[in-house]
Amino acid sequence: MTAIVTSTSSAIYSFSAATEFSADVKTTNLSGTQTRVVAQIQASGTGLDLSSLLLNGQTASVSGIADSRMVTSFAGPTLQSDYMAIWDFAASPLDEYSLAFNSLGPHMSLEAVRIDAFASDTAFVTPASVTAVPEPASIGSVLALTCGGGIRWLRRRKSSAKAKRS
């Protein structure tokens, strides 16, 4: 199977077959008796095969699509999805983990992968499902738009009150 790195977004893309991905994750300097590994994957086009998403050969405690939206690509509108998977282990962290996953078919563009590992001496609370959580940057954007809209509304209100007095 051949994949290319796109010139516009530096995504990994295959036009001819399903793509297999793997990444080794080093987790040094973690200590505790409980371990959590979280993988976040952003892809567009053909979807990710969630059943293939494995960490050291194990399926996730919980996984799913956290968010999906339509975006514009070189081929026109396409669906971009954010996937999340969480693995909880009742054991001390290993020094290295191996993440593997596949696309459902050709035409998946792998945009981004983020893998985080945590350790604790108390058990992690595992959510029942994966849900979208707004990022701090998007919360700031919403607040800025709200404040901007409020200021504009106040200016209009003042100018209409002035016009009524004249």
Short mmCIF file of N, CA and C in Angstrom, two decimals:
data_model
loop_
_atom_site.label_atom_id
_atom_site.label_comp_id
_atom_site.label_asym_id
_atom_site.label_seq_id
_atom_site.Cartn_x
_atom_site.Cartn_y
_atom_site.Cartn_z
N MET A 1 0.84 -1.17 0.00
CA MET A 1 0.00 0.00 0.00
C MET A 1 0.88 1.24 0.00
N THR A 2 0.54 2.19 -0.83
CA THR A 2 1.31 3.42 -0.93
C THR A 2 0.48 4.59 -0.46
N ALA A 3 1.09 5.43 0.35
CA ALA A 3 0.44 6.66 0.82
C ALA A 3 1.39 7.81 0.54
N ILE A 4 0.83 8.99 0.42
CA ILE A 4 1.65 10.18 0.17
C ILE A 4 1.38 11.21 1.27
N VAL A 5 2.33 12.11 1.45
CA VAL A 5 2.15 13.25 2.34
C VAL A 5 1.71 14.40 1.45
N THR A 6 0.53 14.96 1.72
CA THR A 6 0.00 16.02 0.87
C THR A 6 0.80 17.30 1.05
N SER A 7 0.90 18.09 -0.01
CA SER A 7 1.70 19.30 0.05
C SER A 7 0.98 20.44 0.75
N THR A 8 -0.35 20.46 0.71
CA THR A 8 -1.07 21.59 1.30
C THR A 8 -1.24 21.48 2.80
N SER A 9 -1.54 20.28 3.32
CA SER A 9 -1.81 20.16 4.76
C SER A 9 -0.86 19.21 5.48
N SER A 10 0.06 18.60 4.76
CA SER A 10 0.99 17.61 5.32
C SER A 10 0.26 16.42 5.93
N ALA A 11 -0.92 16.12 5.40
CA ALA A 11 -1.68 14.95 5.84
C ALA A 11 -1.17 13.71 5.11
N ILE A 12 -1.43 12.54 5.67
CA ILE A 12 -1.07 11.28 5.01
C ILE A 12 -2.32 10.80 4.29
N TYR A 13 -2.18 10.50 3.00
CA TYR A 13 -3.34 10.18 2.16
C TYR A 13 -3.01 9.02 1.23
N SER A 14 -3.97 8.12 1.05
CA SER A 14 -3.82 7.04 0.08
C SER A 14 -5.04 7.02 -0.83
N PHE A 15 -4.81 7.01 -2.12
CA PHE A 15 -5.89 6.99 -3.10
C PHE A 15 -6.18 5.58 -3.61
N SER A 16 -5.34 4.59 -3.22
CA SER A 16 -5.48 3.28 -3.85
C SER A 16 -5.97 2.17 -2.92
N ALA A 17 -5.81 2.29 -1.62
CA ALA A 17 -6.18 1.19 -0.71
C ALA A 17 -6.38 1.72 0.70
N ALA A 18 -6.94 0.88 1.55
CA ALA A 18 -7.05 1.21 2.98
C ALA A 18 -5.63 1.39 3.53
N THR A 19 -5.48 2.32 4.45
CA THR A 19 -4.17 2.64 5.00
C THR A 19 -4.04 2.07 6.41
N GLU A 20 -2.87 1.50 6.72
CA GLU A 20 -2.56 1.01 8.06
C GLU A 20 -1.57 1.97 8.70
N PHE A 21 -1.86 2.36 9.93
CA PHE A 21 -1.01 3.31 10.64
C PHE A 21 -0.52 2.68 11.94
N SER A 22 0.66 3.07 12.37
CA SER A 22 1.16 2.65 13.68
C SER A 22 2.08 3.73 14.24
N ALA A 23 2.11 3.80 15.56
CA ALA A 23 2.97 4.77 16.23
C ALA A 23 3.41 4.18 17.55
N ASP A 24 4.67 4.39 17.89
CA ASP A 24 5.20 3.98 19.19
C ASP A 24 5.21 5.20 20.10
N VAL A 25 4.73 5.00 21.32
CA VAL A 25 4.59 6.10 22.28
C VAL A 25 5.46 5.81 23.48
N LYS A 26 6.45 6.65 23.71
CA LYS A 26 7.31 6.50 24.88
C LYS A 26 6.68 7.24 26.06
N THR A 27 6.66 6.60 27.22
CA THR A 27 6.02 7.19 28.39
C THR A 27 6.95 7.13 29.59
N THR A 28 8.10 7.71 29.48
CA THR A 28 9.04 7.72 30.59
C THR A 28 8.61 8.75 31.62
N ASN A 29 9.12 8.62 32.81
CA ASN A 29 8.86 9.54 33.93
C ASN A 29 7.41 9.52 34.43
N LEU A 30 6.68 8.47 34.18
CA LEU A 30 5.34 8.32 34.74
C LEU A 30 5.40 7.31 35.87
N SER A 31 4.70 7.59 36.95
CA SER A 31 4.66 6.62 38.04
C SER A 31 3.26 6.59 38.63
N GLY A 32 2.85 5.43 39.05
CA GLY A 32 1.54 5.23 39.63
C GLY A 32 1.12 3.78 39.45
N THR A 33 0.01 3.44 40.04
CA THR A 33 -0.48 2.06 39.95
C THR A 33 -1.62 1.91 38.94
N GLN A 34 -2.07 3.06 38.38
CA GLN A 34 -3.13 3.06 37.36
C GLN A 34 -2.62 3.86 36.17
N THR A 35 -2.98 3.42 34.95
CA THR A 35 -2.51 4.10 33.75
C THR A 35 -3.68 4.38 32.82
N ARG A 36 -3.67 5.56 32.22
CA ARG A 36 -4.64 5.91 31.19
C ARG A 36 -3.88 6.43 29.97
N VAL A 37 -4.26 5.92 28.80
CA VAL A 37 -3.71 6.40 27.54
C VAL A 37 -4.89 6.88 26.71
N VAL A 38 -4.75 8.10 26.15
CA VAL A 38 -5.81 8.70 25.35
C VAL A 38 -5.24 9.01 23.97
N ALA A 39 -5.93 8.54 22.91
CA ALA A 39 -5.54 8.84 21.54
C ALA A 39 -6.63 9.69 20.90
N GLN A 40 -6.21 10.77 20.25
CA GLN A 40 -7.12 11.63 19.50
C GLN A 40 -6.63 11.66 18.06
N ILE A 41 -7.52 11.36 17.14
CA ILE A 41 -7.15 11.24 15.73
C ILE A 41 -8.12 12.09 14.91
N GLN A 42 -7.57 12.90 14.01
CA GLN A 42 -8.40 13.70 13.11
C GLN A 42 -8.16 13.21 11.69
N ALA A 43 -9.24 12.88 11.00
CA ALA A 43 -9.14 12.38 9.63
C ALA A 43 -10.31 12.91 8.81
N SER A 44 -10.10 13.02 7.51
CA SER A 44 -11.20 13.42 6.62
C SER A 44 -11.30 12.42 5.49
N GLY A 45 -12.45 12.46 4.83
CA GLY A 45 -12.72 11.49 3.75
C GLY A 45 -13.23 10.19 4.33
N THR A 46 -12.70 9.08 3.85
CA THR A 46 -13.10 7.77 4.35
C THR A 46 -12.82 7.69 5.84
N GLY A 47 -13.69 7.02 6.58
CA GLY A 47 -13.58 6.97 8.03
C GLY A 47 -12.50 6.05 8.56
N LEU A 48 -12.27 6.17 9.84
CA LEU A 48 -11.33 5.33 10.57
C LEU A 48 -12.07 4.06 11.01
N ASP A 49 -11.43 2.92 10.90
CA ASP A 49 -12.01 1.66 11.35
C ASP A 49 -11.79 1.54 12.85
N LEU A 50 -12.82 1.90 13.65
CA LEU A 50 -12.67 1.90 15.11
C LEU A 50 -12.34 0.52 15.66
N SER A 51 -12.76 -0.55 14.98
CA SER A 51 -12.45 -1.90 15.48
C SER A 51 -10.97 -2.23 15.33
N SER A 52 -10.26 -1.49 14.48
CA SER A 52 -8.82 -1.73 14.29
C SER A 52 -7.97 -0.91 15.24
N LEU A 53 -8.57 -0.02 16.01
CA LEU A 53 -7.84 0.88 16.90
C LEU A 53 -7.39 0.11 18.14
N LEU A 54 -6.09 -0.19 18.19
CA LEU A 54 -5.53 -1.04 19.25
C LEU A 54 -4.30 -0.39 19.89
N LEU A 55 -4.17 -0.57 21.19
CA LEU A 55 -2.98 -0.13 21.92
C LEU A 55 -2.36 -1.39 22.52
N ASN A 56 -1.17 -1.71 22.08
CA ASN A 56 -0.51 -2.97 22.48
C ASN A 56 -1.43 -4.17 22.25
N GLY A 57 -2.19 -4.12 21.16
CA GLY A 57 -3.07 -5.22 20.79
C GLY A 57 -4.40 -5.26 21.53
N GLN A 58 -4.68 -4.26 22.38
CA GLN A 58 -5.92 -4.25 23.16
C GLN A 58 -6.88 -3.17 22.66
N THR A 59 -8.17 -3.51 22.66
CA THR A 59 -9.18 -2.52 22.28
C THR A 59 -9.33 -1.49 23.40
N ALA A 60 -9.86 -0.35 23.05
CA ALA A 60 -10.02 0.75 23.99
C ALA A 60 -11.13 0.46 24.99
N SER A 61 -11.02 1.06 26.18
CA SER A 61 -12.09 0.98 27.18
C SER A 61 -13.33 1.68 26.64
N VAL A 62 -13.12 2.79 25.93
CA VAL A 62 -14.20 3.52 25.27
C VAL A 62 -13.61 4.22 24.05
N SER A 63 -14.35 4.25 22.94
CA SER A 63 -13.88 4.93 21.74
C SER A 63 -15.08 5.39 20.92
N GLY A 64 -14.85 6.35 20.05
CA GLY A 64 -15.93 6.83 19.20
C GLY A 64 -15.55 8.10 18.49
N ILE A 65 -16.53 8.67 17.81
CA ILE A 65 -16.35 9.93 17.10
C ILE A 65 -16.72 11.06 18.06
N ALA A 66 -15.78 11.94 18.33
CA ALA A 66 -16.03 13.05 19.25
C ALA A 66 -16.71 14.21 18.54
N ASP A 67 -16.42 14.39 17.23
CA ASP A 67 -16.99 15.51 16.49
C ASP A 67 -16.83 15.25 15.00
N SER A 68 -17.76 15.75 14.19
CA SER A 68 -17.67 15.67 12.72
C SER A 68 -18.18 16.97 12.14
N ARG A 69 -17.58 17.38 11.01
CA ARG A 69 -18.01 18.60 10.35
C ARG A 69 -17.61 18.53 8.87
N MET A 70 -18.31 19.30 8.05
CA MET A 70 -17.97 19.37 6.63
C MET A 70 -16.88 20.42 6.45
N VAL A 71 -15.85 20.08 5.67
CA VAL A 71 -14.76 21.00 5.36
C VAL A 71 -14.55 20.98 3.84
N THR A 72 -13.84 21.98 3.34
CA THR A 72 -13.53 22.04 1.92
C THR A 72 -12.14 21.47 1.70
N SER A 73 -12.04 20.56 0.74
CA SER A 73 -10.74 19.97 0.39
C SER A 73 -10.49 20.20 -1.09
N PHE A 74 -9.37 19.71 -1.60
CA PHE A 74 -9.06 19.87 -3.02
C PHE A 74 -10.11 19.18 -3.90
N ALA A 75 -10.82 18.18 -3.35
CA ALA A 75 -11.84 17.46 -4.11
C ALA A 75 -13.25 17.98 -3.84
N GLY A 76 -13.36 19.06 -3.07
CA GLY A 76 -14.67 19.62 -2.74
C GLY A 76 -15.02 19.35 -1.29
N PRO A 77 -16.29 19.49 -0.92
CA PRO A 77 -16.69 19.28 0.47
C PRO A 77 -16.44 17.82 0.90
N THR A 78 -15.93 17.67 2.10
CA THR A 78 -15.66 16.33 2.64
C THR A 78 -15.91 16.34 4.15
N LEU A 79 -16.20 15.18 4.70
CA LEU A 79 -16.45 15.06 6.12
C LEU A 79 -15.13 14.91 6.87
N GLN A 80 -14.91 15.75 7.88
CA GLN A 80 -13.73 15.64 8.74
C GLN A 80 -14.22 15.21 10.12
N SER A 81 -13.60 14.17 10.67
CA SER A 81 -14.03 13.63 11.96
C SER A 81 -12.89 13.61 12.96
N ASP A 82 -13.25 13.84 14.22
CA ASP A 82 -12.31 13.73 15.33
C ASP A 82 -12.68 12.47 16.12
N TYR A 83 -11.75 11.55 16.21
CA TYR A 83 -11.96 10.29 16.92
C TYR A 83 -11.22 10.36 18.25
N MET A 84 -11.75 9.65 19.25
CA MET A 84 -11.07 9.57 20.54
C MET A 84 -11.18 8.15 21.07
N ALA A 85 -10.10 7.69 21.66
CA ALA A 85 -10.10 6.37 22.31
C ALA A 85 -9.37 6.49 23.64
N ILE A 86 -9.89 5.78 24.65
CA ILE A 86 -9.31 5.82 25.99
C ILE A 86 -9.06 4.39 26.45
N TRP A 87 -7.84 4.14 26.91
CA TRP A 87 -7.47 2.85 27.49
C TRP A 87 -7.14 3.06 28.96
N ASP A 88 -7.76 2.29 29.84
CA ASP A 88 -7.46 2.33 31.27
C ASP A 88 -6.87 0.99 31.68
N PHE A 89 -5.73 1.05 32.36
CA PHE A 89 -5.06 -0.16 32.82
C PHE A 89 -4.86 -0.09 34.33
N ALA A 90 -5.21 -1.17 35.03
CA ALA A 90 -4.98 -1.26 36.48
C ALA A 90 -3.57 -1.79 36.69
N ALA A 91 -2.60 -1.02 36.21
CA ALA A 91 -1.19 -1.41 36.30
C ALA A 91 -0.32 -0.17 36.13
N SER A 92 0.91 -0.27 36.57
CA SER A 92 1.87 0.81 36.38
C SER A 92 2.12 1.00 34.88
N PRO A 93 2.46 2.22 34.48
CA PRO A 93 2.68 2.47 33.05
C PRO A 93 3.90 1.72 32.51
N LEU A 94 3.79 1.30 31.26
CA LEU A 94 4.93 0.72 30.56
C LEU A 94 5.82 1.86 30.07
N ASP A 95 7.04 1.53 29.66
CA ASP A 95 7.93 2.56 29.11
C ASP A 95 7.54 2.95 27.69
N GLU A 96 6.81 2.05 27.01
CA GLU A 96 6.44 2.31 25.62
C GLU A 96 5.15 1.58 25.28
N TYR A 97 4.31 2.23 24.48
CA TYR A 97 3.07 1.64 23.98
C TYR A 97 3.09 1.70 22.46
N SER A 98 2.36 0.79 21.83
CA SER A 98 2.27 0.78 20.37
C SER A 98 0.81 0.95 19.97
N LEU A 99 0.51 2.02 19.23
CA LEU A 99 -0.84 2.32 18.75
C LEU A 99 -0.92 1.91 17.29
N ALA A 100 -2.01 1.21 16.92
CA ALA A 100 -2.23 0.80 15.53
C ALA A 100 -3.69 1.03 15.16
N PHE A 101 -3.93 1.46 13.92
CA PHE A 101 -5.30 1.63 13.42
C PHE A 101 -5.27 1.67 11.89
N ASN A 102 -6.45 1.44 11.29
CA ASN A 102 -6.59 1.40 9.83
C ASN A 102 -7.73 2.30 9.39
N SER A 103 -7.68 2.70 8.12
CA SER A 103 -8.82 3.39 7.54
C SER A 103 -9.80 2.33 7.05
N LEU A 104 -11.05 2.73 6.82
CA LEU A 104 -12.05 1.80 6.31
C LEU A 104 -11.84 1.49 4.83
N GLY A 105 -11.09 2.30 4.14
CA GLY A 105 -10.84 2.10 2.71
C GLY A 105 -9.94 3.20 2.19
N PRO A 106 -9.81 3.31 0.86
CA PRO A 106 -8.97 4.38 0.30
C PRO A 106 -9.61 5.74 0.53
N HIS A 107 -8.85 6.78 0.30
CA HIS A 107 -9.29 8.17 0.37
C HIS A 107 -9.52 8.68 1.78
N MET A 108 -8.79 8.15 2.76
CA MET A 108 -8.79 8.76 4.08
C MET A 108 -7.54 9.63 4.19
N SER A 109 -7.73 10.86 4.64
CA SER A 109 -6.62 11.78 4.84
C SER A 109 -6.40 11.90 6.35
N LEU A 110 -5.26 11.41 6.83
CA LEU A 110 -4.94 11.50 8.25
C LEU A 110 -4.36 12.88 8.52
N GLU A 111 -5.12 13.70 9.27
CA GLU A 111 -4.75 15.09 9.50
C GLU A 111 -3.86 15.26 10.73
N ALA A 112 -4.22 14.58 11.85
CA ALA A 112 -3.48 14.77 13.09
C ALA A 112 -3.69 13.58 14.03
N VAL A 113 -2.67 13.31 14.84
CA VAL A 113 -2.74 12.28 15.88
C VAL A 113 -2.12 12.86 17.14
N ARG A 114 -2.80 12.69 18.25
CA ARG A 114 -2.26 13.11 19.55
C ARG A 114 -2.46 11.96 20.52
N ILE A 115 -1.41 11.62 21.25
CA ILE A 115 -1.48 10.53 22.22
C ILE A 115 -0.94 11.04 23.54
N ASP A 116 -1.74 10.90 24.59
CA ASP A 116 -1.36 11.34 25.93
C ASP A 116 -1.42 10.15 26.88
N ALA A 117 -0.48 10.09 27.81
CA ALA A 117 -0.47 9.02 28.83
C ALA A 117 -0.43 9.66 30.21
N PHE A 118 -1.19 9.07 31.13
CA PHE A 118 -1.28 9.57 32.49
C PHE A 118 -1.13 8.40 33.45
N ALA A 119 -0.62 8.67 34.64
CA ALA A 119 -0.52 7.65 35.69
C ALA A 119 -1.00 8.24 37.00
N SER A 120 -1.60 7.40 37.83
CA SER A 120 -2.14 7.83 39.11
C SER A 120 -2.13 6.65 40.07
N ASP A 121 -2.24 6.94 41.35
CA ASP A 121 -2.37 5.87 42.33
C ASP A 121 -3.83 5.57 42.63
N THR A 122 -4.74 6.34 42.04
CA THR A 122 -6.17 6.05 42.17
C THR A 122 -6.74 5.78 40.79
N ALA A 123 -7.80 5.01 40.73
CA ALA A 123 -8.39 4.62 39.45
C ALA A 123 -8.98 5.83 38.73
N PHE A 124 -8.89 5.84 37.41
CA PHE A 124 -9.50 6.89 36.60
C PHE A 124 -10.99 6.59 36.43
N VAL A 125 -11.79 7.62 36.31
CA VAL A 125 -13.22 7.44 36.03
C VAL A 125 -13.35 7.35 34.51
N THR A 126 -13.86 6.21 34.03
CA THR A 126 -14.01 6.01 32.60
C THR A 126 -15.38 6.50 32.16
N PRO A 127 -15.44 7.41 31.17
CA PRO A 127 -16.73 7.88 30.71
C PRO A 127 -17.50 6.77 29.98
N ALA A 128 -18.81 6.90 29.95
CA ALA A 128 -19.65 5.90 29.28
C ALA A 128 -19.50 5.99 27.77
N SER A 129 -19.23 7.20 27.26
CA SER A 129 -19.05 7.38 25.82
C SER A 129 -18.14 8.57 25.58
N VAL A 130 -17.72 8.70 24.34
CA VAL A 130 -16.88 9.82 23.94
C VAL A 130 -17.80 10.97 23.54
N THR A 131 -17.59 12.15 24.11
CA THR A 131 -18.39 13.32 23.75
C THR A 131 -17.47 14.48 23.43
N ALA A 132 -17.97 15.37 22.59
CA ALA A 132 -17.18 16.53 22.19
C ALA A 132 -17.09 17.53 23.33
N VAL A 133 -15.89 18.03 23.57
CA VAL A 133 -15.65 19.06 24.57
C VAL A 133 -15.00 20.23 23.85
N PRO A 134 -15.58 21.45 23.97
CA PRO A 134 -14.98 22.57 23.26
C PRO A 134 -13.58 22.86 23.77
N GLU A 135 -12.69 23.16 22.84
CA GLU A 135 -11.32 23.52 23.21
C GLU A 135 -11.32 24.94 23.76
N PRO A 136 -10.35 25.27 24.63
CA PRO A 136 -10.29 26.63 25.19
C PRO A 136 -10.25 27.71 24.12
N ALA A 137 -9.60 27.46 23.01
CA ALA A 137 -9.52 28.47 21.94
C ALA A 137 -10.90 28.74 21.36
N SER A 138 -11.73 27.70 21.19
CA SER A 138 -13.05 27.92 20.63
C SER A 138 -13.96 28.61 21.64
N ILE A 139 -13.78 28.37 22.92
CA ILE A 139 -14.56 29.06 23.94
C ILE A 139 -14.24 30.55 23.89
N GLY A 140 -12.96 30.88 23.75
CA GLY A 140 -12.55 32.28 23.64
C GLY A 140 -13.16 32.95 22.41
N SER A 141 -13.22 32.23 21.30
CA SER A 141 -13.81 32.78 20.08
C SER A 141 -15.28 33.08 20.28
N VAL A 142 -15.99 32.16 20.92
CA VAL A 142 -17.42 32.36 21.18
C VAL A 142 -17.62 33.58 22.08
N LEU A 143 -16.79 33.71 23.12
CA LEU A 143 -16.90 34.87 24.01
C LEU A 143 -16.62 36.18 23.27
N ALA A 144 -15.61 36.17 22.41
CA ALA A 144 -15.27 37.37 21.65
C ALA A 144 -16.42 37.76 20.72
N LEU A 145 -17.01 36.78 20.05
CA LEU A 145 -18.14 37.06 19.17
C LEU A 145 -19.34 37.58 19.96
N THR A 146 -19.59 37.01 21.12
CA THR A 146 -20.70 37.46 21.96
C THR A 146 -20.49 38.89 22.42
N CYS A 147 -19.28 39.19 22.89
CA CYS A 147 -18.97 40.56 23.34
C CYS A 147 -19.07 41.54 22.17
N GLY A 148 -18.53 41.15 21.02
CA GLY A 148 -18.60 42.01 19.83
C GLY A 148 -20.04 42.27 19.43
N GLY A 149 -20.88 41.25 19.46
CA GLY A 149 -22.30 41.42 19.13
C GLY A 149 -22.99 42.31 20.14
N GLY A 150 -22.64 42.19 21.41
CA GLY A 150 -23.24 43.03 22.46
C GLY A 150 -22.87 44.48 22.28
N ILE A 151 -21.62 44.76 21.94
CA ILE A 151 -21.17 46.14 21.73
C ILE A 151 -21.89 46.74 20.53
N ARG A 152 -22.01 45.96 19.47
CA ARG A 152 -22.71 46.44 18.26
C ARG A 152 -24.17 46.75 18.58
N TRP A 153 -24.81 45.89 19.36
CA TRP A 153 -26.21 46.09 19.74
C TRP A 153 -26.35 47.38 20.54
N LEU A 154 -25.41 47.61 21.50
CA LEU A 154 -25.47 48.83 22.30
C LEU A 154 -25.30 50.08 21.43
N ARG A 155 -24.39 50.04 20.46
CA ARG A 155 -24.18 51.19 19.57
C ARG A 155 -25.43 51.48 18.76
N ARG A 156 -26.06 50.42 18.23
CA ARG A 156 -27.29 50.61 17.46
C ARG A 156 -28.38 51.19 18.34
N ARG A 157 -28.46 50.70 19.56
CA ARG A 157 -29.50 51.17 20.48
C ARG A 157 -29.30 52.66 20.78
N LYS A 158 -28.04 53.06 21.02
CA LYS A 158 -27.75 54.47 21.30
C LYS A 158 -28.06 55.34 20.09
N SER A 159 -27.69 54.88 18.88
CA SER A 159 -27.93 55.70 17.69
C SER A 159 -29.41 55.79 17.38
N SER A 160 -30.21 54.73 17.65
CA SER A 160 -31.65 54.84 17.41
C SER A 160 -32.31 55.72 18.46
N ALA A 161 -31.81 55.72 19.68
CA ALA A 161 -32.35 56.59 20.71
C ALA A 161 -32.04 58.05 20.36
N LYS A 162 -30.86 58.32 19.81
CA LYS A 162 -30.46 59.67 19.40
C LYS A 162 -31.35 60.16 18.26
N ALA A 163 -31.61 59.24 17.31
CA ALA A 163 -32.43 59.59 16.14
C ALA A 163 -33.86 59.91 16.57
N LYS A 164 -34.37 59.23 17.58
CA LYS A 164 -35.74 59.48 18.05
C LYS A 164 -35.85 60.85 18.72
N ARG A 165 -34.77 61.29 19.39
CA ARG A 165 -34.78 62.59 20.06
C ARG A 165 -34.75 63.74 19.06
N SER A 166 -34.16 63.54 17.90
CA SER A 166 -34.00 64.62 16.93
C SER A 166 -35.27 65.00 16.24
#
